[in-house]
Amino acid sequence: MQNHVISILVNNEPGVLAKISGMFYRRNFNIDSISVGSSEKYGMSRIVISFTGDSNEFEQLVKQLHKLIEVVKIKKLENDSLVRELCLIKVYYNDSKAREDLISYSEVYKNKIIDISQDTITLQIIGDPDKVNNFIKLISKYKIKEICRTGTTGMNRG
Amino acid sequence: MANNNNGKKTSEIIIDTLIKQRVKHIFGYPGAAVIPLFDELLKRKNEIYHVLVRHEQCAVHAADGYARSSGKTGVCIATSGPGATNLITGITNAYMDSIPLIVITGQVSTKKIASDAFQEADMMGITLPITKHNFQIRSADKAEEILLKAFRIATEGRPGPVYIELPIDVQYETKLNNEKSLSNIQGFNPVMKGNSKQIKTAAELISKSKKPLFFIGGGVILSDACNELHKLISLSKIPVVTTLMGKASFPETNELCLGLIGMQGRKCANYAVQNSDLLIIAGSRLSDRATGKFNEFAKKAKIIHIDIDPAEIGKNIPAEVPIVGDVKSVLSDLFYALSRISNKMPYKNWTGKLIRMNKKCSCSLDINSKLISHKKVLYELQNILNDKDIIVTGVGQHQMFAAHFLKRNLPRTFITSGGLGTMGFGLPAAIGAKIANPEKRVFLLDGDGSFQMTLQELATIMQENIKIIPIIFNNSYLGMVAQWLRLFNDNKLSNVSLQNPDFVKLAEAYSLNGIKVTRSDEIKNAIDQSINEKNTTVVEIKVNPDEDILPMLKSNTSLDKLFGPCVPDNYFKEE
Ligand SMILES: Cc1ncc(C[n+]2csc(CCOP(=O)(O)OP(=O)(O)O)c2C)c(N)n1
Ligand SMILES: [Mg+2]
């Protein structure tokens, strides 16, 4: 079992996401994350998919994706590729000590504090998924109100 | 396309484009959401002929039988909602066997879509996993372009059904722009030519192999590669086995053809696969029915796997030499690669042995029991058949008896529902096959259960004056299920016994003829009479309800676990 990230260029037609996710469901592929947005090409979107499985499963996933007519190009991301994820976390704090701790953890992680209320603080973390996971682990002793993650996006170097 | 259709209505563009694609027949059923299309069909009835079926499922099956028997693309049409959902079994059936179809339905108007309007069904969603691709036409400007793309997608690469949804308001809309329609599809370029290095490796492996074997699937027939296969086998003298879909891709009366492989396969064919040291698999997706238990399949063999769909290579069985490409092109390249190297045929003994086994791997079909044996019917039929005759089957014991015992020599002369195993496929598919091949004799071998799933199509036969030769194996049973219950469920027969109508009277109700056969010595005359009669004449044969189709495999066991008679016990001892 290994994590794989692929970046696919698709024709931006109605139903393309339904086709891709339907295929994953039908073929029993377990997707860690999927992120979608426009690309540098007009009328095309880029979808980045993170997937954990053995190399056979991964090969099948790529081949099955290729069969979808909307899929124009598939790129596998190398191990040293640039992968990022954005995560927003809203955490409760009981006292000023807790608040100060959260702020100083965030400094180490280079997080942004984007909102503070009477009893919550909202942090923005950008980094590879491991960094995000580690940070969430680090603050798990606090009561977390909400986590929103964009899923992995990324590209190869150079 | 030369003219730009400017000023034409979508419905007109659609029918016009079908005609330009040389579609001569279309199978369908009308309704409110396709009135403009049917209006156009009426206007152009001398150029494109619409066959009115009695159930939309049969429109797909008929288009499917038309495609399988002719190699052309089948086209069918239905209304929105229930008309469209009635197509599902047929579309899935075609998808599983990779049959090129264009399936068009109406839809509620674009303004009403998503409002749960009368006869609105989400066919774009429903057809997602059962089509090669689907399209919704949202404007007249796109109509021709989408249809041209649909034809390309249905036929190029691995074939399959393409669904097109056409909202009613769009059918009335007029094309306004002057743009030419392009059929170019970005990201759709199936690899046709196989990698020459891989093909050379394959040729070298063959020339060094002691026990090579061709393993042929339906892809060889779909890509029209039977001549290439024939040349390759004549050159190499390597024996061949086929899957159900690959049946008749190579002449079955040739001594090198070991016949059907798999769950219902011939012992010599299954033996050959399990003992081969080099399998050359072409145009097969290696379904579980063909391979038996995956991880016990051909364990002694290196595997060369040729397929146009890369996803099929390595999906169920890993391959040492994967070759992605059109099997027609790859087999032809392999022929040249093999003729260029020295091949001393180190596998001569193997070939000789399999030829001998092939001859012994048979039992007499000429059984004169009181209760009629399925084999006796096939015995009589085999004597009557010419190579060019087309056989279409239902699903069940009768299908497997025919697949196992009937010898067919030409591709597209054995038409059967493989991947989905759809009861009810036979009669409508036979109608489609006959319409595509009016000069040929079309025999339908059907079960009493299967036949009753789509028997309303006798009305289509009556109305269209279609002449086929239907033979119903009437065992008053859902025989195949009964067999499984007898063998694997302690003979506890749950809900498999059928009280049937009188099939002769039924035929007569549709102004057709019928003959009932209850004795073995009546079979030949009855079939002859059905052939010679001007009208379609249903031959109902009362067959032995307790006869099993053997040999067979239990589900998920390896190919060498075939059990049942037809070969002497010491058969596999000879070395
Ligand atoms: C539409 C459909 N429903 C159920 C089945 C399961 N099934 C497979 S074979 C069979 C019995 C077929 O009976 P019949 O057509 O009389 O053929 P026989 O086996 O008796 O020759 C059944 C019910 C099926 N294949 N297709
Ligand atoms: Mg029956």
PDB file of C-alpha atoms in Angstrom, chain B residues 97-191:
ATOM      1  CA  ASP B  97     -20.138  -7.792 -24.824  1.00  0.00           C
ATOM      2  CA  SER B  98     -18.666  -4.591 -26.372  1.00  0.00           C
ATOM      3  CA  ILE B  99     -21.257  -4.194 -29.118  1.00  0.00           C
ATOM      4  CA  PRO B 100     -21.333  -0.867 -31.010  1.00  0.00           C
ATOM      5  CA  LEU B 101     -24.744   0.766 -30.643  1.00  0.00           C
ATOM      6  CA  ILE B 102     -26.215   4.240 -30.879  1.00  0.00           C
ATOM      7  CA  VAL B 103     -29.126   4.531 -28.465  1.00  0.00           C
ATOM      8  CA  ILE B 104     -31.253   7.662 -28.820  1.00  0.00           C
ATOM      9  CA  THR B 105     -34.101   8.695 -26.557  1.00  0.00           C
ATOM     10  CA  GLY B 106     -36.216  11.762 -26.095  1.00  0.00           C
ATOM     11  CA  GLN B 107     -36.259  13.748 -22.888  1.00  0.00           C
ATOM     12  CA  VAL B 108     -38.569  16.354 -21.393  1.00  0.00           C
ATOM     13  CA  SER B 109     -37.842  19.886 -22.526  1.00  0.00           C
ATOM     14  CA  THR B 110     -34.672  21.547 -21.247  1.00  0.00           C
ATOM     15  CA  LYS B 111     -36.720  23.989 -19.164  1.00  0.00           C
ATOM     16  CA  LYS B 112     -38.416  21.107 -17.347  1.00  0.00           C
ATOM     17  CA  ILE B 113     -35.371  18.895 -16.774  1.00  0.00           C
ATOM     18  CA  ALA B 114     -34.770  18.407 -13.023  1.00  0.00           C
ATOM     19  CA  SER B 115     -38.364  19.320 -12.144  1.00  0.00           C
ATOM     20  CA  ASP B 116     -39.504  15.666 -12.013  1.00  0.00           C
ATOM     21  CA  ALA B 117     -41.684  16.372 -15.003  1.00  0.00           C
ATOM     22  CA  PHE B 118     -44.021  13.769 -16.490  1.00  0.00           C
ATOM     23  CA  GLN B 119     -41.944  10.947 -17.994  1.00  0.00           C
ATOM     24  CA  GLU B 120     -38.668  12.440 -16.922  1.00  0.00           C
ATOM     25  CA  ALA B 121     -36.035   9.888 -15.928  1.00  0.00           C
ATOM     26  CA  ASP B 122     -32.407  10.734 -15.220  1.00  0.00           C
ATOM     27  CA  MET B 123     -31.046   8.666 -18.066  1.00  0.00           C
ATOM     28  CA  MET B 124     -27.752  10.554 -18.131  1.00  0.00           C
ATOM     29  CA  GLY B 125     -27.220   9.312 -14.587  1.00  0.00           C
ATOM     30  CA  ILE B 126     -28.654   5.843 -15.147  1.00  0.00           C
ATOM     31  CA  THR B 127     -26.606   5.119 -18.271  1.00  0.00           C
ATOM     32  CA  LEU B 128     -23.293   6.307 -16.776  1.00  0.00           C
ATOM     33  CA  PRO B 129     -21.984   2.880 -15.752  1.00  0.00           C
ATOM     34  CA  ILE B 130     -23.523   0.936 -18.681  1.00  0.00           C
ATOM     35  CA  THR B 131     -22.378   2.899 -21.698  1.00  0.00           C
ATOM     36  CA  LYS B 132     -19.039   3.678 -23.256  1.00  0.00           C
ATOM     37  CA  HIS B 133     -20.135   7.297 -23.238  1.00  0.00           C
ATOM     38  CA  ASN B 134     -23.286   9.381 -23.088  1.00  0.00           C
ATOM     39  CA  PHE B 135     -24.297  12.753 -24.491  1.00  0.00           C
ATOM     40  CA  GLN B 136     -27.110  15.189 -24.017  1.00  0.00           C
ATOM     41  CA  ILE B 137     -27.817  17.379 -27.039  1.00  0.00           C
ATOM     42  CA  ARG B 138     -28.633  20.862 -25.805  1.00  0.00           C
ATOM     43  CA  SER B 139     -28.804  22.781 -29.044  1.00  0.00           C
ATOM     44  CA  ALA B 140     -29.394  22.207 -32.717  1.00  0.00           C
ATOM     45  CA  ASP B 141     -25.930  23.575 -33.425  1.00  0.00           C
ATOM     46  CA  LYS B 142     -24.372  20.616 -31.620  1.00  0.00           C
ATOM     47  CA  ALA B 143     -26.618  17.856 -32.984  1.00  0.00           C
ATOM     48  CA  GLU B 144     -24.563  16.694 -35.934  1.00  0.00           C
ATOM     49  CA  GLU B 145     -21.278  17.033 -34.125  1.00  0.00           C
ATOM     50  CA  ILE B 146     -22.477  14.927 -31.191  1.00  0.00           C
ATOM     51  CA  LEU B 147     -23.903  12.238 -33.418  1.00  0.00           C
ATOM     52  CA  LEU B 148     -20.683  12.001 -35.420  1.00  0.00           C
ATOM     53  CA  LYS B 149     -18.685  11.763 -32.220  1.00  0.00           C
ATOM     54  CA  ALA B 150     -21.077   9.120 -30.926  1.00  0.00           C
ATOM     55  CA  PHE B 151     -20.458   6.956 -33.993  1.00  0.00           C
ATOM     56  CA  ARG B 152     -16.717   7.301 -33.577  1.00  0.00           C
ATOM     57  CA  ILE B 153     -16.842   6.435 -29.899  1.00  0.00           C
ATOM     58  CA  ALA B 154     -19.196   3.470 -30.430  1.00  0.00           C
ATOM     59  CA  THR B 155     -16.996   1.918 -33.108  1.00  0.00           C
ATOM     60  CA  GLU B 156     -13.387   3.006 -32.590  1.00  0.00           C
ATOM     61  CA  GLY B 157     -11.165   1.278 -30.079  1.00  0.00           C
ATOM     62  CA  ARG B 158     -13.083  -1.190 -27.964  1.00  0.00           C
ATOM     63  CA  PRO B 159     -16.658  -0.904 -29.264  1.00  0.00           C
ATOM     64  CA  GLY B 160     -19.631  -0.231 -27.037  1.00  0.00           C
ATOM     65  CA  PRO B 161     -23.014   1.428 -26.744  1.00  0.00           C
ATOM     66  CA  VAL B 162     -23.285   5.226 -26.739  1.00  0.00           C
ATOM     67  CA  TYR B 163     -26.400   6.870 -25.371  1.00  0.00           C
ATOM     68  CA  ILE B 164     -27.769  10.176 -26.675  1.00  0.00           C
ATOM     69  CA  GLU B 165     -30.472  12.145 -24.905  1.00  0.00           C
ATOM     70  CA  LEU B 166     -32.464  14.611 -26.919  1.00  0.00           C
ATOM     71  CA  PRO B 167     -34.852  16.953 -25.088  1.00  0.00           C
ATOM     72  CA  ILE B 168     -38.081  17.586 -26.956  1.00  0.00           C
ATOM     73  CA  ASP B 169     -37.595  21.356 -27.325  1.00  0.00           C
ATOM     74  CA  VAL B 170     -34.166  20.815 -28.858  1.00  0.00           C
ATOM     75  CA  GLN B 171     -35.683  18.469 -31.442  1.00  0.00           C
ATOM     76  CA  TYR B 172     -37.805  21.356 -32.731  1.00  0.00           C
ATOM     77  CA  GLU B 173     -34.962  23.876 -32.597  1.00  0.00           C
ATOM     78  CA  THR B 174     -33.351  25.163 -35.797  1.00  0.00           C
ATOM     79  CA  LYS B 175     -29.626  25.303 -36.441  1.00  0.00           C
ATOM     80  CA  LEU B 176     -28.523  28.901 -36.729  1.00  0.00           C
ATOM     81  CA  ASN B 177     -24.792  29.017 -37.106  1.00  0.00           C
ATOM     82  CA  ASN B 178     -22.753  28.201 -40.146  1.00  0.00           C
ATOM     83  CA  GLU B 179     -20.025  26.303 -38.382  1.00  0.00           C
ATOM     84  CA  LYS B 180     -19.005  22.962 -39.714  1.00  0.00           C
ATOM     85  CA  SER B 181     -19.396  20.048 -37.332  1.00  0.00           C
ATOM     86  CA  LEU B 182     -16.169  18.467 -36.203  1.00  0.00           C
ATOM     87  CA  SER B 183     -15.953  14.904 -35.061  1.00  0.00           C
ATOM     88  CA  ASN B 184     -12.538  15.407 -33.526  1.00  0.00           C
ATOM     89  CA  ILE B 185     -12.503  14.250 -29.895  1.00  0.00           C
ATOM     90  CA  GLN B 186      -9.675  15.442 -27.717  1.00  0.00           C
ATOM     91  CA  GLY B 187      -8.181  12.719 -25.597  1.00  0.00           C
ATOM     92  CA  PHE B 188      -9.794   9.897 -27.566  1.00  0.00           C
ATOM     93  CA  ASN B 189      -7.143   8.149 -29.644  1.00  0.00           C
ATOM     94  CA  PRO B 190      -7.250   4.406 -29.150  1.00  0.00           C
ATOM     95  CA  VAL B 191      -3.868   2.805 -29.781  1.00  0.00           C
TER      96      VAL B 191
END
